[in-house]
Coordinates of C-alpha atoms and ligand atoms in Angstrom, one line a residue:
X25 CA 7.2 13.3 -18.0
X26 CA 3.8 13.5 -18.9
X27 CA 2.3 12.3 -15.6
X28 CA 4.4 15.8 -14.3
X29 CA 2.7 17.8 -16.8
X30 CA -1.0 16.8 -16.0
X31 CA -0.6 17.3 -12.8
X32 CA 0.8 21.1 -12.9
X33 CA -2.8 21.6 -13.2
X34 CA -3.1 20.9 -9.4
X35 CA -2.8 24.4 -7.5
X36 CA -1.2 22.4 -4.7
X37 CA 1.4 21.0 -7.1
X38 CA 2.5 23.6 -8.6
X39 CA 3.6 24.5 -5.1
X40 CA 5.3 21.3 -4.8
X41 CA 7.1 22.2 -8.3
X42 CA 8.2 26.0 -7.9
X43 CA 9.3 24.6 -4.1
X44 CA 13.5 24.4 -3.6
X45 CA 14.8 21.2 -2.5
X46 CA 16.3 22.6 0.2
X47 CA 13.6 24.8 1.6
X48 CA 12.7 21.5 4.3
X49 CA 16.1 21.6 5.8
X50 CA 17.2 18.6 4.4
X51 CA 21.3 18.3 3.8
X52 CA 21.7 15.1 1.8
X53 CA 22.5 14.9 -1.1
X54 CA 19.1 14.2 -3.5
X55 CA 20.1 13.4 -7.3
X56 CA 18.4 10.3 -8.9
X57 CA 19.5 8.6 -12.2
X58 CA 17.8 10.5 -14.9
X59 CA 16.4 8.1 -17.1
X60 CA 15.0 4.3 -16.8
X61 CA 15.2 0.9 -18.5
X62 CA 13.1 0.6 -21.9
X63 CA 11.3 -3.0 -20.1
X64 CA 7.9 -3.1 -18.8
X65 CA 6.3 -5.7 -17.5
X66 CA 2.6 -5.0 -19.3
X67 CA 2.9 -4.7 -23.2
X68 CA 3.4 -1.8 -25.4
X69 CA -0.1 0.0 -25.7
X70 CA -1.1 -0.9 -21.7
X71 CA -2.1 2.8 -20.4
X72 CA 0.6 2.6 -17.8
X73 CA 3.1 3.2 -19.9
X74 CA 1.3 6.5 -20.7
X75 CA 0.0 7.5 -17.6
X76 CA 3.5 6.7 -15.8
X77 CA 5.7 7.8 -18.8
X78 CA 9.5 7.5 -19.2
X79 CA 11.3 10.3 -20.6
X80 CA 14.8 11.7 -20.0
X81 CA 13.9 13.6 -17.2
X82 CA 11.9 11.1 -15.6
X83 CA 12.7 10.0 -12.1
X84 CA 15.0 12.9 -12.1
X85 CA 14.1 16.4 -9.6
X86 CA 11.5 14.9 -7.2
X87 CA 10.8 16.7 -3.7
X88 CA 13.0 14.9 -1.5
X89 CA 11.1 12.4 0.2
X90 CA 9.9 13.8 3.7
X91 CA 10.0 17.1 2.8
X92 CA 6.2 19.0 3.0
X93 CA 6.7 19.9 -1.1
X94 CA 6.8 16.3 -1.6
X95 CA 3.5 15.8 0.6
X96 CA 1.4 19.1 -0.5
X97 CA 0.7 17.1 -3.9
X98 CA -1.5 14.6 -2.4
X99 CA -4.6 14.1 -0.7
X100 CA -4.7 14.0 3.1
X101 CA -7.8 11.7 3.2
X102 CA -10.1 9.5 0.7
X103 CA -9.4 10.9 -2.5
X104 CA -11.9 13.7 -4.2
X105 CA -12.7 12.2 -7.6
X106 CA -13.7 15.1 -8.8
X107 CA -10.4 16.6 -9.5
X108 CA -8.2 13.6 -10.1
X109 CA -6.2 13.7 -13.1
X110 CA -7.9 14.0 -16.1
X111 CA -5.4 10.9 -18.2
X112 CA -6.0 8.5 -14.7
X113 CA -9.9 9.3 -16.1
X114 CA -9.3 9.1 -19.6
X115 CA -7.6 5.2 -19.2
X116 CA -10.7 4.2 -16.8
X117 CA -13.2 5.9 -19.9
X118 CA -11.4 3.6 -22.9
X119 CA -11.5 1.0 -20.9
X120 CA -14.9 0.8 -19.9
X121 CA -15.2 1.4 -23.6
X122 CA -13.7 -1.9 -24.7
X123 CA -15.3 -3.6 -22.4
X124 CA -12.4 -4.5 -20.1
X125 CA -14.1 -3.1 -16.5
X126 CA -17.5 -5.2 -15.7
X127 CA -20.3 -3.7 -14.9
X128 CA -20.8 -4.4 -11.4
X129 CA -22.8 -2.5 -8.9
X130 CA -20.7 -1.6 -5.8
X131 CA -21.1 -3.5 -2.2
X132 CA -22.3 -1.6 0.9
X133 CA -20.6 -2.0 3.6
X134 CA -22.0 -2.7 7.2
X135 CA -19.4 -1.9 9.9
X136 CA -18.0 -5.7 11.1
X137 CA -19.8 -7.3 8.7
X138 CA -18.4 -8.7 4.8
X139 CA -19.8 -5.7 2.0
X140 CA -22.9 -7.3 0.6
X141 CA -23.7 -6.6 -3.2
X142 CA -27.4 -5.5 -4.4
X143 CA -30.3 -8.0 -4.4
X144 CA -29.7 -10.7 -7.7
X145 CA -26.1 -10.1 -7.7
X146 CA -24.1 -13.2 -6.6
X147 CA -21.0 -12.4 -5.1
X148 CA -19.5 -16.2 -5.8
X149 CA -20.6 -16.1 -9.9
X150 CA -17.6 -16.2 -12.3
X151 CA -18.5 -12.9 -13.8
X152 CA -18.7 -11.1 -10.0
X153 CA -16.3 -13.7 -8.3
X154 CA -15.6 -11.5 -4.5
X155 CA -12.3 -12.8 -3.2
X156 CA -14.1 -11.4 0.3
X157 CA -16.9 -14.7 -0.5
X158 CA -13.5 -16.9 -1.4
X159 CA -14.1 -16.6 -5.2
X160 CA -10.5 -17.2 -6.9
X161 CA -10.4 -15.2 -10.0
X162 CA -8.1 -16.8 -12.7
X163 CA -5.0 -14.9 -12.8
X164 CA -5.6 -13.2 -9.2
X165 CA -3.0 -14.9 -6.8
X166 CA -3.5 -16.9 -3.6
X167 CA -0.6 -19.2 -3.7
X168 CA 2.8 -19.1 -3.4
X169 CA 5.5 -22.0 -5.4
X170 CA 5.8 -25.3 -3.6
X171 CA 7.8 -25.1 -0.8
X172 CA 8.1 -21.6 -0.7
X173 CA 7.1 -19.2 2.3
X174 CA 6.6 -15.9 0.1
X175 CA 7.0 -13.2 3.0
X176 CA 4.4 -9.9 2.8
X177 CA 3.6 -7.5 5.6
X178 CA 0.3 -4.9 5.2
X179 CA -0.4 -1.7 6.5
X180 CA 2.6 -0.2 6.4
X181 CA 5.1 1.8 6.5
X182 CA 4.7 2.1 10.6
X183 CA 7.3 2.8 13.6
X184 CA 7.3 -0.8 13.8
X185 CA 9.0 -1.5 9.6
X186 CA 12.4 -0.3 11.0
X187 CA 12.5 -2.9 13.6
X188 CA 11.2 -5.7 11.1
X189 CA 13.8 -4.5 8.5
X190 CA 16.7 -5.0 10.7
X191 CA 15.3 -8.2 11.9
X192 CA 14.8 -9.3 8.2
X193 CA 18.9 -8.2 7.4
X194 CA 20.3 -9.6 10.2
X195 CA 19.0 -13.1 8.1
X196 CA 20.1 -12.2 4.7
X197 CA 16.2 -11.9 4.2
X198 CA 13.4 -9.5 2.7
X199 CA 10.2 -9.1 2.5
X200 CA 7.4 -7.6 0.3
X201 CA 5.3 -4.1 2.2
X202 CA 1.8 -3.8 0.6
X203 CA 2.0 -0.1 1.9
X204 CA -1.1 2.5 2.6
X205 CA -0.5 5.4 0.7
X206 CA -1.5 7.8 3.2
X207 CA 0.8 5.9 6.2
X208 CA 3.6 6.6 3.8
X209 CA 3.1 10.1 3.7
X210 CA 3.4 10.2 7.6
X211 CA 6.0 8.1 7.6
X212 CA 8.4 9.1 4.7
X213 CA 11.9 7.6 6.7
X214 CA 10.2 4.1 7.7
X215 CA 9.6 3.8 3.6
X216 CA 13.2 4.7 2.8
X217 CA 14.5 2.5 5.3
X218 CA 12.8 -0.9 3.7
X219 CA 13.4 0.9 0.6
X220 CA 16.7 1.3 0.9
X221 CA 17.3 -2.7 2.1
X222 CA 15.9 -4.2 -0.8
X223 CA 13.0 -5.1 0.3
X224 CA 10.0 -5.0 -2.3
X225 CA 7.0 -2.3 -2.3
X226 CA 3.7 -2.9 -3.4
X227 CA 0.1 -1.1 -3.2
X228 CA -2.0 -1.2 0.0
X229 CA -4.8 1.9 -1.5
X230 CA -4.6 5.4 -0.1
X231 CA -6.8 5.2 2.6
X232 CA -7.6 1.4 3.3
X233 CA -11.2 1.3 2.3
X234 CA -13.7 -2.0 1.3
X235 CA -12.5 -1.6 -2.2
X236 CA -15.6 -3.7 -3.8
X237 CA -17.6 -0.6 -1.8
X238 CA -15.9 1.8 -3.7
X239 CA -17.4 3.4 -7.2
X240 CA -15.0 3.2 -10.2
X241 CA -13.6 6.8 -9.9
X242 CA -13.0 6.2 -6.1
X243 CA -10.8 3.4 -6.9
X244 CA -9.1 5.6 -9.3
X245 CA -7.8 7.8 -6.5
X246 CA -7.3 4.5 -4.1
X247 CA -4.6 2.8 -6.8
X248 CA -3.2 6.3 -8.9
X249 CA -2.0 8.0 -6.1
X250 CA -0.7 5.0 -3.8
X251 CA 1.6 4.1 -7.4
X252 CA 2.3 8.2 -7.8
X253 CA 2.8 8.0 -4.6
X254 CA 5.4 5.2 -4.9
X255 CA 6.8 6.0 -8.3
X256 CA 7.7 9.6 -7.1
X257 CA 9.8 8.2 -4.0
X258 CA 11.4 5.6 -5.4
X259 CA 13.2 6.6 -8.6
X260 CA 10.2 5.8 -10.5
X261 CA 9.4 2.7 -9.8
X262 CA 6.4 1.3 -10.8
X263 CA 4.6 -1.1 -8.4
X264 CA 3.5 -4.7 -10.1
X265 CA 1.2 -5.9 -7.0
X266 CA -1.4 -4.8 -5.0
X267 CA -2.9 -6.4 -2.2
X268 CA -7.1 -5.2 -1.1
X269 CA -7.7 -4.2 2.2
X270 CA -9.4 -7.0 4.1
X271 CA -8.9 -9.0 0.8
X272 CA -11.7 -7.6 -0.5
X273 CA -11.6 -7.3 -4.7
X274 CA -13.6 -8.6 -7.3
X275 CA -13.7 -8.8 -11.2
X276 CA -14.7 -5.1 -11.6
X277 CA -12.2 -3.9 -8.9
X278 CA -9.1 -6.1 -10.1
X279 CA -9.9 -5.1 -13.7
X280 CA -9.6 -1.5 -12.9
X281 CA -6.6 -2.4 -10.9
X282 CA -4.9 -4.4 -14.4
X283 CA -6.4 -2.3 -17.2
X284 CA -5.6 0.8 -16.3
X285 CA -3.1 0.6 -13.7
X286 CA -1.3 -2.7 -14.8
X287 CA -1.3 -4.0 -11.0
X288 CA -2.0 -7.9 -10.0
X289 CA -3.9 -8.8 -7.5
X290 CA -2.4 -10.4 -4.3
X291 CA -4.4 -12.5 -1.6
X292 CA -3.2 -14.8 0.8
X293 CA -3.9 -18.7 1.8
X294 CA -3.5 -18.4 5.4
X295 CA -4.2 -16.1 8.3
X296 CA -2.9 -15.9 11.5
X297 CA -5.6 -13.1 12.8
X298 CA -2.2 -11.5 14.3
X299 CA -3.5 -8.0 14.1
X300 CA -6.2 -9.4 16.8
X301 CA -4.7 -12.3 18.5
X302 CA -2.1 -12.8 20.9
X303 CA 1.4 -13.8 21.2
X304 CA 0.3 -17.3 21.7
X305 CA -2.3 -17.5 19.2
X306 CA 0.0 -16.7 16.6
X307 CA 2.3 -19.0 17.4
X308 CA -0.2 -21.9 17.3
X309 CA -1.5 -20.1 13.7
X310 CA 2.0 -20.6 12.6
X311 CA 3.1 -23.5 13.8
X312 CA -0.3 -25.2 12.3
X313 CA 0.6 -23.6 9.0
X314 CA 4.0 -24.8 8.9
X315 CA 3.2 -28.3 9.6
X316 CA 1.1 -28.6 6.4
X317 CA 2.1 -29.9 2.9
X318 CA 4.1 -27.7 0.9
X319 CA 2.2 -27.7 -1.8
X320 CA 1.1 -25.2 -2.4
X321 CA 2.9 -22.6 -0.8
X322 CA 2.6 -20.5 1.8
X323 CA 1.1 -16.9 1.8
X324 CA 0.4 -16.1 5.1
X325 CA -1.6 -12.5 5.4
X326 CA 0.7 -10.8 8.3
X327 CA 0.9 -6.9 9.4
X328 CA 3.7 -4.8 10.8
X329 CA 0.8 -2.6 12.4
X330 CA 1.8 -3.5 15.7
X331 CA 4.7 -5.4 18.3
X332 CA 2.5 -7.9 18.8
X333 CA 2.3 -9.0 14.6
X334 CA 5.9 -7.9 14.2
X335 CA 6.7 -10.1 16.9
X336 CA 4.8 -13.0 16.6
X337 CA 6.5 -12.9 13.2
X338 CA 10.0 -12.6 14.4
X339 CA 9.3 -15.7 17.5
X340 CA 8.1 -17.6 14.8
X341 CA 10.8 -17.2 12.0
X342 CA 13.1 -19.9 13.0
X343 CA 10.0 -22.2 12.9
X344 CA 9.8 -21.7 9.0
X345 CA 13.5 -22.3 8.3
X346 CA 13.4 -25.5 10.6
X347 CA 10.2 -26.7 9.3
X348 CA 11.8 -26.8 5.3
X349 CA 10.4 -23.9 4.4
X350 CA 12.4 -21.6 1.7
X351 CA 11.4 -18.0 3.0
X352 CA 11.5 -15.2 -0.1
X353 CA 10.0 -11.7 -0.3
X354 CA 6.6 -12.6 -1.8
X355 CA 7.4 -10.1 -4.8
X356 CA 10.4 -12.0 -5.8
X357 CA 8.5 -15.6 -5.1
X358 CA 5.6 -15.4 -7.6
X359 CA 5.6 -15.3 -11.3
X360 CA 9.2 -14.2 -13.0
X361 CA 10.5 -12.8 -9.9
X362 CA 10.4 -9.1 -11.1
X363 CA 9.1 -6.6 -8.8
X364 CA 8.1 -3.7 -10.2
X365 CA 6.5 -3.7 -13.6
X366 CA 9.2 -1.5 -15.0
X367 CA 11.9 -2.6 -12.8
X368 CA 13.6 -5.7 -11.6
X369 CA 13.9 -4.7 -8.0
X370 CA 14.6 -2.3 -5.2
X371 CA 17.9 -2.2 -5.0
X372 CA 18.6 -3.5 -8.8
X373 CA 21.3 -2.2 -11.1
X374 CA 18.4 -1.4 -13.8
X375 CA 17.2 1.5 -12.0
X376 CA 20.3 2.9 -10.0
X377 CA 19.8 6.1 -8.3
X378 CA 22.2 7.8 -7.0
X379 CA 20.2 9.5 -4.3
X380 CA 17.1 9.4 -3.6
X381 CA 17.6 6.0 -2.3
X382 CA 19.7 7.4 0.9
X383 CA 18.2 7.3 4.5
X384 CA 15.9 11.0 4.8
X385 CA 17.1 12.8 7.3
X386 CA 13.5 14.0 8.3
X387 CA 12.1 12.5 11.2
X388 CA 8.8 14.4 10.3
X389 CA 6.4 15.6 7.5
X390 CA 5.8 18.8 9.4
X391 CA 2.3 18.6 8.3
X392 CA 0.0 21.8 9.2
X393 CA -1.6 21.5 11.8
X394 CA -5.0 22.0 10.2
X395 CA -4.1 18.9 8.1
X396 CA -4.4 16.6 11.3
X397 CA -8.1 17.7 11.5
X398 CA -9.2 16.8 7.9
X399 CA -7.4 13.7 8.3
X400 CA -9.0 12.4 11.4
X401 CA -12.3 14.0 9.9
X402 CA -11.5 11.3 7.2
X403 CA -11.2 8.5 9.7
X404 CA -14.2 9.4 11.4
X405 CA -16.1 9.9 7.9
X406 CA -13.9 6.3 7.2
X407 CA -15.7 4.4 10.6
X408 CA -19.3 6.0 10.3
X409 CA -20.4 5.2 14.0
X410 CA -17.0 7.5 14.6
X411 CA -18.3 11.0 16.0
X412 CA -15.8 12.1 18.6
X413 CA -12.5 11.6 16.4
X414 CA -12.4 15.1 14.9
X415 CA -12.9 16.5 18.1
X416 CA -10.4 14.5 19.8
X417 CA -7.6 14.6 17.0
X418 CA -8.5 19.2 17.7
X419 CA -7.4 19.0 21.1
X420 CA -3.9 16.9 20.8
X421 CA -2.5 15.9 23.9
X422 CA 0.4 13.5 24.9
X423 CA -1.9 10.6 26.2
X424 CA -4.8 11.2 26.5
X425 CA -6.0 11.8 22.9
X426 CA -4.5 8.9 21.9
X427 CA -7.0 6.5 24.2
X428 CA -9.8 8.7 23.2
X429 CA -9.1 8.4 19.5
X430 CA -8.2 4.9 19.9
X431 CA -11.6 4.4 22.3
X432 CA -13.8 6.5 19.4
X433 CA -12.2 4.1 16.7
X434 CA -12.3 1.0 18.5
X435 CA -15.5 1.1 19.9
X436 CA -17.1 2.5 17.1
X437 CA -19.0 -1.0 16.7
X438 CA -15.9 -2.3 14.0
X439 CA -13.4 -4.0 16.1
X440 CA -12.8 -6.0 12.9
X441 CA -12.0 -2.9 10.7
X442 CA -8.1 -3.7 10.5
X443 CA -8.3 0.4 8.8
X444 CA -8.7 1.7 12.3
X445 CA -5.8 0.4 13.6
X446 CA -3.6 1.6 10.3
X447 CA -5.3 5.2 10.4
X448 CA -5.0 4.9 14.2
X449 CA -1.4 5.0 13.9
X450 CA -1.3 7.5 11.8
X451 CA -3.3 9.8 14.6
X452 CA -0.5 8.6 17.2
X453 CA 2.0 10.4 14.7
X454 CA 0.5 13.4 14.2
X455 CA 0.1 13.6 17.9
X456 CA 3.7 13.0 18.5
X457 CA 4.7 15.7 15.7
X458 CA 2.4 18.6 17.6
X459 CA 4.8 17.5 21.0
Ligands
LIG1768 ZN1 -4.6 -3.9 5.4

């Protein structure tokens, strides 16, 4: 495939090509179906199809999910965007050329505060339209059908997605995971696991950043290698949606996300604060939500980042079913129901694997340990008051480290940065893998 072939120019890939499956240890079996369905979602001509291109051997000899070959091809923090791959630049080039990407100067960003574009740019105009101000860009979507909870959970995969999948199954249900690129790299079996039931992936960036902040390249790397990312663990699937951290998009952000990437943008209507509320406060959040009209829909913005949102979820389930509402996987809810943009879903008969959809054996990435430092140098470089991360995520401990990087984070003067609790989790992981 040709998204293979580009990347073989990647020193670090080529280690992840020449590396044998079975080098990590792993015993499954790991075969996947060897070719895909001919339908896409975006038209003939849309750069996905080349930059994520089906041939006979595509979705076929992957890295097995887990395994550190299947890691070593990606980036351990924010993206460099000098040395992404050169067709992900080419598709953001012509279409800047046609005049599909506006031309709209980034935000800055102050810590706890909503990114704030240049003086004589409004943020509510049509042509700059920032969901973070409220703007609803035509096309971008906020609501779910009448009637119809459509189910989504953010910052995953986490220790917590196991628990909320079984939870989910016991209930015949699913959900849809707008998933962190870089969480699913540290946690390779919680992805298989809502992989494997059914339920529905879709893009939550690499690294969780303000993405109006961001300069076009950089949100090259956010969406390229969250989908590579996805595509390459998943038989080669293809995500449709994608969800901005702190729902913060606009028309140049979701145009790069649809022109070259074909992804649509997902918001929400509703918001329960559960990442920063109580069990109780969630439960009145929910039980106000519920008691409204049904039209529209619900989309209620929820997180399986911690017990207390995957709880407060859980306590508050039967309240939806009781109340009228039809619960769906938010994927499967909105427009024609498909999933992916080049297949129907998950589990569907159109992209059958016959392995790499099997529960990973690997309860680790086995990440160097040299990685953990340019990772939490990234979330201190991601949190800029941050200055005692790297040095506590150096000196790994069983406790201690983890109140210190969670105190550095915390306090760092952005208790409302919902990214320190994602990229948080991922330090409490790579502190458990050093034990
Ligand atoms: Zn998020």
């Amino acid at each position: 495939m040709l998204f293979r072939s580009i990347l073989l120019g990647l020193p670090l890939v080529q280690a992840l090509i020449v590396t044998p499956h079975d080098s990590h240890g792993h015993d499954h079996i790991h075969e996947v179906r060897r070719s895909l369905p001919d339908s896409w979602y975006q038209p003939e001509g849309h750069p996905i199809h080349d930059l994520f291109k089906r041939d006979t051997d595509d979705g076929a000899d992957y890295p097995a999910v887990g395994s550190p070959a299947w890691s070593a091809g990606y980036p351990t923090g924010a993206p460099d965007t000098t040395n992404l791959p050169a067709a992900w630049v080419a598709a953001l080039n012509a279409a800047v050329a046609a005049g599909k990407i506006p031309s709209i100067p980034p935000t800055t960003n102050t810590p706890g505060t909503n990114p704030v574009y240049p003086t004589g740019i409004d943020p509510s105009s049509p042509s700059v339209c920032s969901a973070t101000y409220k703007c609803r860009i035509p096309g971008d979507i906020w609501d779910s059908p009448d009637g119809v909870f459509a189910s989504s959970f953010d910052d995953g995969p986490s220790p917590l997605t196991p628990s909320l999948v079984q939870f989910l199954g016991g209930n015949n249900d699913t959900t849809t995971h707008f998933m962190i690129g870089i969480n699913i790299i540290y946690y390779p079996s919680q992805f298989l696991t809502a992989l494997n039931a059914g339920h529905d992936i879709g893009v939550h960036t690499w690294t969780h950043p303000y993405m109006t902040t961001q300069s076009n390249l950089d949100l090259l790397g956010q969406f390229g290698y969250t989908i590579q990312l996805i595509h390459d663990s998943s038989g080669g699937r293809v995500p449709r949606y994608w969800r901005p951290p702190y729902g913060d998009s606009d028309m140049r952000v979701r145009a790069i996300a649809l022109e070259v990437f074909g992804l649509e943008t997902v918001i929400w209507n509703q918001d329960t604060d559960d990442w920063d509320g109580t069990p109780d406060s969630i439960q009145a959040a929910m039980t106000r939500f519920l008691a409204m009209p049904k039209s529209p829909g619900l989309i209620v913005l929820e997180h399986e980042i911690a017990s207390t949102t995957v709880n407060g979820f859980m306590t508050a389930y039967p309240m939806i079913k009781s109340n009228g509402w039809k619960f769906m996987s938010l994927a499967k809810a909105i427009a024609d129901g498909r999933t992916y943009q080049n297949a129907e879903g998950s589990l569907s008969d159109d992209v059958e694997s016959a392995g790499i959809l099997v529960e990973s054996t690997s309860t680790s990435t086995a990440l160097p340990t040299t990685t953990l430092a340019l990772v939490a140098t990234s979330i201190a470089q991601s949190n800029t008051s941050v200055t005692s991360a790297t040095s506590a995520a150096n000196n790994l401990s069983p406790t201690p480290e983890i109140s210190q990087i969670s105190a550095a984070i915390l306090h760092g003067g952005n208790l409302k940065q919902l990214a320190s609790l994602s990229l948080l989790s991922s330090v409490l992981v790579f502190s458990h893998l050093l034990l």
